[in-house]
Short mmCIF file of C-alpha atoms in Angstrom, two decimals:
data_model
loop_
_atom_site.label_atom_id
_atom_site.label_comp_id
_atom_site.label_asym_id
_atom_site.label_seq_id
_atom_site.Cartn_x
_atom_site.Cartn_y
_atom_site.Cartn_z
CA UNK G 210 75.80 105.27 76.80
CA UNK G 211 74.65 105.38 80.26
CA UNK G 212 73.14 107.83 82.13
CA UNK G 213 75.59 108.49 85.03
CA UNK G 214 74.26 107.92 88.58
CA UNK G 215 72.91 110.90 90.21
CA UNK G 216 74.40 109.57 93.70
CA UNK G 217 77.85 109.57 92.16
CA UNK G 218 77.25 112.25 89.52
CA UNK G 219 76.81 115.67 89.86
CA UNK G 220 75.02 117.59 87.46
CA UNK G 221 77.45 118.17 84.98
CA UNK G 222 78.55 114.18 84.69
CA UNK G 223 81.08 114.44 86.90
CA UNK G 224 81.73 112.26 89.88
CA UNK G 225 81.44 113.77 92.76
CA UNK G 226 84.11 114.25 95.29
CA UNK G 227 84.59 111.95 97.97
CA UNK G 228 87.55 111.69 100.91
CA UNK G 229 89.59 109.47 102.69
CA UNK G 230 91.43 109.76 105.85
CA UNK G 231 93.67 106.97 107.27
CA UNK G 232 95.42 105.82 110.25
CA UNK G 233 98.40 103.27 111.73
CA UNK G 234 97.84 103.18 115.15
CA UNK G 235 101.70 103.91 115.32
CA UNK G 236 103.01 105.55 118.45
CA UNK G 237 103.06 109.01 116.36
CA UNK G 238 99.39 108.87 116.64
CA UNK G 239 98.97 107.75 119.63
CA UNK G 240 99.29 103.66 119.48
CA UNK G 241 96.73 101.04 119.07
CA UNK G 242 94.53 102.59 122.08
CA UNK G 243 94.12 106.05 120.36
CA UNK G 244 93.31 104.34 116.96
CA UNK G 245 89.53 104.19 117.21
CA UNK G 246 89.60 107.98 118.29
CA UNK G 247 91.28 108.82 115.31
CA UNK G 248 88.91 107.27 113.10
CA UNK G 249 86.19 108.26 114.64
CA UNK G 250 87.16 112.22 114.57
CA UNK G 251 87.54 111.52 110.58
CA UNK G 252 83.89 110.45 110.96
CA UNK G 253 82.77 113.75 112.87
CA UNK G 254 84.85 115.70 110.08
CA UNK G 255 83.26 114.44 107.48
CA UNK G 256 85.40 112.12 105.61
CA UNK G 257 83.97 109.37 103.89
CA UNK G 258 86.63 106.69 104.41
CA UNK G 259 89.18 105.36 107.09
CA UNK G 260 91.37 103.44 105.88
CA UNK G 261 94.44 101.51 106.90
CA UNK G 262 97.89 100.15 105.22
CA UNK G 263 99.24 96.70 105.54
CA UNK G 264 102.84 96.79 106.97
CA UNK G 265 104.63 94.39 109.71
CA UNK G 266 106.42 97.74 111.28
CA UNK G 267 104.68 99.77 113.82
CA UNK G 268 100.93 99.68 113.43
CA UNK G 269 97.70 97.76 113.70
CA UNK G 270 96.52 94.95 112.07
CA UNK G 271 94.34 96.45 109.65
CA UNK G 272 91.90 93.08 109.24
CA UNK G 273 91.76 93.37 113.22
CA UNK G 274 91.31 96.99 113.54
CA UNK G 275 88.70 97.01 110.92
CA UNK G 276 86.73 94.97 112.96
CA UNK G 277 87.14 97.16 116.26
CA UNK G 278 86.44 100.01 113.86
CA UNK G 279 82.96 98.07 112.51
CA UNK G 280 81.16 98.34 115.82
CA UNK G 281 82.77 101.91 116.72
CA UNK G 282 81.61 104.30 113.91
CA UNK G 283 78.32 104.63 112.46
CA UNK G 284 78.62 105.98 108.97
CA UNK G 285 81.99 106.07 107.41
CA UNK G 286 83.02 103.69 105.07
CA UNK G 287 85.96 101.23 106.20
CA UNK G 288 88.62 100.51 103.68
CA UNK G 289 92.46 99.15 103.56
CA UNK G 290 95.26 101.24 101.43
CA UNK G 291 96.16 98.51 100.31
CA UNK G 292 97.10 94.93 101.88
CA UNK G 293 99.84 93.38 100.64
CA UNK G 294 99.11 90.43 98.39
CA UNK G 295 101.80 88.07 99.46
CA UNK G 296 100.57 87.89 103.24
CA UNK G 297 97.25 86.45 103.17
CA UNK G 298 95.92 83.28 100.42
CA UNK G 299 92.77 84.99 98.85
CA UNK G 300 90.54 82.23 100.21
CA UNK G 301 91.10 83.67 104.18
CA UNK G 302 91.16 87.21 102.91
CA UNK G 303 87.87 87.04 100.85
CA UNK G 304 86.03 85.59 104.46
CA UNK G 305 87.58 88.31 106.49
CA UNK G 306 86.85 90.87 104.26
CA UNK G 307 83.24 89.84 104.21
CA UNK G 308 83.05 89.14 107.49
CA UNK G 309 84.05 92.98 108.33
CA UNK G 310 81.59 93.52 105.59
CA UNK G 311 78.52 92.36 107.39
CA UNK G 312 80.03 93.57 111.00
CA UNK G 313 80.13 96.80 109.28
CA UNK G 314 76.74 96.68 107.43
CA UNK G 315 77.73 97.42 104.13
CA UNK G 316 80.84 99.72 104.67
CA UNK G 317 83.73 98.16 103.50
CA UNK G 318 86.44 99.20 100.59
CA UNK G 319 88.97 96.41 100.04
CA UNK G 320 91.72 97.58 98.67
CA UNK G 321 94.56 95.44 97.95
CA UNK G 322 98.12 95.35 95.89
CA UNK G 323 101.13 93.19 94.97
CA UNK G 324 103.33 94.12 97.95
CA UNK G 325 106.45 96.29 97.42
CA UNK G 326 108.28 96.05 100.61
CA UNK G 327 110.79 93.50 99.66
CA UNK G 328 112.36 94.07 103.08
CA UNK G 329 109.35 93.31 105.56
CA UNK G 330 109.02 89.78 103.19
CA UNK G 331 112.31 88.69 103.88
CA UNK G 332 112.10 89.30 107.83
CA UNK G 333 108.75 87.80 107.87
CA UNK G 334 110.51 84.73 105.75
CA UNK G 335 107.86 85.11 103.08
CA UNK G 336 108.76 84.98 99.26
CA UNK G 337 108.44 88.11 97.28
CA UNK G 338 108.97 86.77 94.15
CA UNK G 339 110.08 88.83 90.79
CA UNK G 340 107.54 91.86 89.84
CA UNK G 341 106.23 89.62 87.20
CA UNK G 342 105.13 87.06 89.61
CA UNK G 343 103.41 89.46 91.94
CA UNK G 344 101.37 90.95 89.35
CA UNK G 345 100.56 87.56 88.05
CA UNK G 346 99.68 86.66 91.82
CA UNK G 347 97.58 89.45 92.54
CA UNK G 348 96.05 88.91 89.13
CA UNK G 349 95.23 85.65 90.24
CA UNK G 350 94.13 86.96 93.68
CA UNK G 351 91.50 89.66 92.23
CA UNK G 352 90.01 86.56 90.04
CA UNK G 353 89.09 84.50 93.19
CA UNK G 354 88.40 87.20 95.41
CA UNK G 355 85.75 88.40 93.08
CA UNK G 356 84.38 85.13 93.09
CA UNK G 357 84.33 84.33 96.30
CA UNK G 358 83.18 87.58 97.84
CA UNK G 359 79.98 87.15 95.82
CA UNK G 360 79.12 83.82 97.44
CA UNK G 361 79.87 81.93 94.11
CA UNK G 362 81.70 78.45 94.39
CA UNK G 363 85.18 78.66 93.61
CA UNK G 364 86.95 76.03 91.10
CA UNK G 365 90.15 77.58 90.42
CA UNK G 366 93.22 76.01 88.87
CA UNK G 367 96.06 78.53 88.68
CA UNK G 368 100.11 79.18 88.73
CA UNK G 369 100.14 79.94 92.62
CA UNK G 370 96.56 79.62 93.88
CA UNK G 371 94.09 76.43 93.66
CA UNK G 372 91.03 76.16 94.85
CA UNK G 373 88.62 73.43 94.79
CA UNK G 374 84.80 73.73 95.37
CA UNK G 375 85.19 76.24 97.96
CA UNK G 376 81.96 78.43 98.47
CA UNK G 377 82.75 81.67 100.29
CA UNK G 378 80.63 82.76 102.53
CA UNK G 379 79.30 84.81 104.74
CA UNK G 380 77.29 86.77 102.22
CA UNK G 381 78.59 90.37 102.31
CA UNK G 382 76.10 92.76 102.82
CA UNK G 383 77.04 94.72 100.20
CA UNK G 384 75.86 93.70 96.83
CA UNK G 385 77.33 92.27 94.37
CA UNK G 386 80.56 92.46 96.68
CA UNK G 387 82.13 95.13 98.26
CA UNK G 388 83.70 96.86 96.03
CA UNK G 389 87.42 96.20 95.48
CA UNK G 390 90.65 99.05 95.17
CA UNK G 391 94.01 98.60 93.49
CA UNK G 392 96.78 101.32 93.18
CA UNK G 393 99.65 101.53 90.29
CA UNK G 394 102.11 103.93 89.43
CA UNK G 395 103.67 101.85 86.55
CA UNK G 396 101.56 100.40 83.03
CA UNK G 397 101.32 96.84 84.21
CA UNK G 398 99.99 97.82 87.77
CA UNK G 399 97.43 100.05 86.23
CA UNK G 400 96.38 97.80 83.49
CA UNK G 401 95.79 94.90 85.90
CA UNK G 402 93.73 97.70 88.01
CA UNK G 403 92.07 98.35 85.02
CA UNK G 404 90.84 94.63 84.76
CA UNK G 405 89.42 94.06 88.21
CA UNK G 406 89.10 97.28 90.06
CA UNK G 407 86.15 99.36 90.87
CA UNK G 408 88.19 101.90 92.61
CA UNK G 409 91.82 102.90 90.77
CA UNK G 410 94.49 104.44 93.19
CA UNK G 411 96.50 106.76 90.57
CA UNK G 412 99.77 106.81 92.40
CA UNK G 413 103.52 108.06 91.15
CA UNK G 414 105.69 105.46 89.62
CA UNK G 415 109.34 104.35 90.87
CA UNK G 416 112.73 103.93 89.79
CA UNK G 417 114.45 100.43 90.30
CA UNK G 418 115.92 101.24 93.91
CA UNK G 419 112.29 102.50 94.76
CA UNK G 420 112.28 106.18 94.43
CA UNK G 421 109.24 108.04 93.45
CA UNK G 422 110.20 109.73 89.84
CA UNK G 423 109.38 113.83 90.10
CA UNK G 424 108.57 113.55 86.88
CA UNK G 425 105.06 111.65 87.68
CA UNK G 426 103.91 114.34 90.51
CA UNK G 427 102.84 116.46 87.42
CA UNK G 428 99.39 117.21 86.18
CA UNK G 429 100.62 116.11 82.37
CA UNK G 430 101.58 112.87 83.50
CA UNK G 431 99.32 112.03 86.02
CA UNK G 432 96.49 112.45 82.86
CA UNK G 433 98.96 110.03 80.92
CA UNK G 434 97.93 107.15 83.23
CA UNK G 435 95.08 108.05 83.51
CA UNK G 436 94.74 107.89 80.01
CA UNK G 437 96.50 104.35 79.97
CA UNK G 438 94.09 103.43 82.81
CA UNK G 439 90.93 104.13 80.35
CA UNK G 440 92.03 102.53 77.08
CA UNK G 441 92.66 99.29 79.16
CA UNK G 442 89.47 99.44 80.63
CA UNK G 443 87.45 100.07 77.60
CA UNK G 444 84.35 100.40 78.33
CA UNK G 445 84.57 99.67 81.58
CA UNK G 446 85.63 103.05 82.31
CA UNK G 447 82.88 104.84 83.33
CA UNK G 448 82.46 102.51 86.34
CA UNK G 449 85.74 103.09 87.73
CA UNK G 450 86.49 105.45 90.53
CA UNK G 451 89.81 107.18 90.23
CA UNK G 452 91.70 108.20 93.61
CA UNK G 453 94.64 109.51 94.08
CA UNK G 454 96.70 111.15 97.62
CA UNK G 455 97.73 114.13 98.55
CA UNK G 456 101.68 113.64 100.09
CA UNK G 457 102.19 117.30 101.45
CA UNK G 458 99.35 120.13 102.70
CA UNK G 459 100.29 123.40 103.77
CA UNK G 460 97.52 125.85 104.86
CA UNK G 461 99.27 130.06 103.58
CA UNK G 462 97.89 133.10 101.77
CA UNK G 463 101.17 132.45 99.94
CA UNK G 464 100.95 129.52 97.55
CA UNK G 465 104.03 130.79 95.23
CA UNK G 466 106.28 131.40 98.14
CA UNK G 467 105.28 127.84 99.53
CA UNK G 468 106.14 126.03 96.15
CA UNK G 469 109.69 128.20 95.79
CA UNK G 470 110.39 126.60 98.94
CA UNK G 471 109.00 123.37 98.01
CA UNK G 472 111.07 123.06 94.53
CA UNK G 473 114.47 124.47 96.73
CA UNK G 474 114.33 121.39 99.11
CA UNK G 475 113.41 118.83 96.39
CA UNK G 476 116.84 120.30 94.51
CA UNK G 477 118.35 120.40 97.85
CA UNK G 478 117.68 116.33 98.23
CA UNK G 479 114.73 116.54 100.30
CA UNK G 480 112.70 114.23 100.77
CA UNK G 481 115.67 111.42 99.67
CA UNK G 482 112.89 108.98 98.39
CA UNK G 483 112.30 111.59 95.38
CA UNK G 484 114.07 110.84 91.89
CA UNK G 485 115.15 113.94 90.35
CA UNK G 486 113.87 113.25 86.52
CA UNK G 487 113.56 116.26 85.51
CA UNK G 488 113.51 119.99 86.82
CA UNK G 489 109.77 121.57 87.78
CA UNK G 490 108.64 125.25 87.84
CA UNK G 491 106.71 127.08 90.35
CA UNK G 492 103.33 126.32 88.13
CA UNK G 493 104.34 122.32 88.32
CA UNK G 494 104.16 122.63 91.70
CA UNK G 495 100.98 124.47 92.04
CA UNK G 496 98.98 121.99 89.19
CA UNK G 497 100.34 118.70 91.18
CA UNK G 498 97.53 117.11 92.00
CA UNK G 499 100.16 115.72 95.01
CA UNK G 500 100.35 118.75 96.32
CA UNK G 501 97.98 121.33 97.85
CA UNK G 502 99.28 124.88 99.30
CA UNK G 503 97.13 127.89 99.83
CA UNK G 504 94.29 128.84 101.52
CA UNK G 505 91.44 126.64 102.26
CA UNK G 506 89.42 127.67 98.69
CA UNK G 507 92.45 127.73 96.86
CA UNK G 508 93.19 124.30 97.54
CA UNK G 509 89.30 123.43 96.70
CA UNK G 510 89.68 125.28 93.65
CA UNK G 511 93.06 123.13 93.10
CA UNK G 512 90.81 119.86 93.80
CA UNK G 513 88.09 120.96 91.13
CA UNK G 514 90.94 121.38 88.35
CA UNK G 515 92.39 118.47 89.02
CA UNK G 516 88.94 116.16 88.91
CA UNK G 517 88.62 118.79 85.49
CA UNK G 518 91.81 117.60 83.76
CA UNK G 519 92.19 114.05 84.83
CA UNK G 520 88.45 112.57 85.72
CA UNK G 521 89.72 111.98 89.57
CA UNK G 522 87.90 112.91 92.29
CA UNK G 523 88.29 110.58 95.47
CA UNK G 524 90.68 112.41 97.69
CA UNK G 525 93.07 110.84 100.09
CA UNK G 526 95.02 112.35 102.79
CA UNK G 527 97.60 111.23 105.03
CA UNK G 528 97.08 110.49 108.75
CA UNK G 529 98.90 113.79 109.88
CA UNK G 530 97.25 116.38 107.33
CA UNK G 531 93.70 114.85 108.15
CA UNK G 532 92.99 117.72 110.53
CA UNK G 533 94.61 120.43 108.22
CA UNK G 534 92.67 119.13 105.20
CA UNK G 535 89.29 118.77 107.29
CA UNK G 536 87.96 122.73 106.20
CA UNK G 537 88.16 121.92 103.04
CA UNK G 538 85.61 118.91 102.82
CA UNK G 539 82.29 121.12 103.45
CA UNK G 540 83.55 123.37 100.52
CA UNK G 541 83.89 120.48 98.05
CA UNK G 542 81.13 118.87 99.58
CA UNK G 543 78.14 117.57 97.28
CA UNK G 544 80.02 118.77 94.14
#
């Protein structure tokens, strides 16, 4: 077995924390105009990635605004959470992405997924296909973009994606490639992530009509896919970055009180897009790994169990807790 990197590893063989902020450039934040602020103050905080989703609502063009973002920060890594598989053929994506990689010298995260908005495909009169085809798209996808990303010349010969003698170029600046993200909630998701990925989004699963099951926000279960992620990545494993997002922050000196609340508007209904599996305690609440109340070293502390139970340890936070969450970074910091 391998000695684990001393860059990535702390003493102890852990990997050591790292965190990621995001943005939209919606108006809530401020539009398109504000966007480079924003990701700049995540550089002066500390964070260690910006990145940006991939929806046709109301917000940026994250291939676009990557490249605005490549000349405007210095030192924090660039990634996107996660594009959307069905709007871009791999062969245009894998020369943007290393285009932004070079622009960027060396900074960018790709991070990509099937697509589950079935509703922004239909406006945009692109198919979405069945949940088996995406994942055999995106499967496809990963293959090529691999490829291509490392300058290789691409023969490929596939169900929805053929390429012939292609070589992709430019040369990223990263080495092999830059490195490549893909989030799942459900087994076929995360064993596809477990294939390709060097960085593994843990997220919930959902229900049929898209709901995030409460049953997933728990510490147990999030270590069940994690568990499912490392026996399909044998022994691959050890390479792989786990992530995973925090939905709700609240800074208090009164953690319990905070979850009470938290579990009476989840029974209450709140928030809708939550399917209530099965009933939580006060302690579920607290272990989440989705959700962080207390003071700013109890939620550290929080972090540190949750990297201790489940092997994750690459932090992201939503655009509107990024200044809330920003104390605790120096605390976790080198760990």
């Amino acid at each position: 077995m391998s000695t684990p990197d001393s860059s990535t590893h702390n003493a102890d063989g852990l990997r050591k924390f790292r965190f990621g902020a995001g943005g939209e450039g919606n108006k809530d934040e401020g539009g398109a105009r504000k966007f480079v602020k924003l990701a700049q103050t995540a550089e002066e905080y500390g964070y260690d990635t910006f990145a940006i989703p991939d929806h046709l609502g109301n917000q940026v063009g994250p291939l676009a605004a990557l490249g605005a973002l490549s000349q405007a920060t210095d030192t924090i890594r660039l990634a996107t959470s996660v594009l959307a598989n069905g709007f871009r053929h791999p062969a245009i994506l894998a020369k943007e992405a290393t285009t932004i990689d070079v622009l960027s010298k060396g900074r960018l995260e790709l991070g990509i997924g099937s697509g589950w908005m079935k509703e922004e495909f239909d406006k945009a009169g692109i198919e979405f296909g069945t949940p088996g085809e995406r994942i055999r798209r995106l499967d496809e996808a990963l293959t090529i973009l691999d490829r291509l990303m490392r300058g290789e010349t691409v023969d490929y010969d596939g169900e929805f994606y053929q390429i012939n003698g292609l070589q992709g170029t430019p040369r990223p600046r990263q080495g092999p490639r830059p490195p490549i993200a893909v989030g799942g909630g459900g087994p076929k998701m995360l064993a596809l992530a477990a294939k390709h990925a060097d960085i593994i989004s843990v997220a919930t699963g959902s229900t049929k009509d898209g709901r995030m099951r409460l049953s997933d926000m728990t510490i147990e279960k999030t270590a069940e896919r994690v568990d499912r992620i490392r026996q399909a990545a044998g022994e691959r494993f050890e390479q792989i970055e786990l992530n995973w997002t925090i939905a709700t922050i609240v800074i208090t000196d009164d953690r319990e009180a905070t979850a009470e609340m938290a579990l009476r508007a989840i029974e209450s209904g709140y928030p809708p897009n939550i399917a209530m599996d099965v009933e939580l305690t006060v302690d579920d609440i607290l272990a989440s790994p989705y959700l962080a109340f207390g003071t700013f070293e109890e939620i550290a502390d929080q972090i540190r169990e949750v990297r201790k139970r489940t092997s994750m340890s690459y932090v992201g936070i939503f655009p509107t807790q990024m200044d809330a969450f920003a104390p605790v970074i120096p605390i976790l910091r080198g760990e």
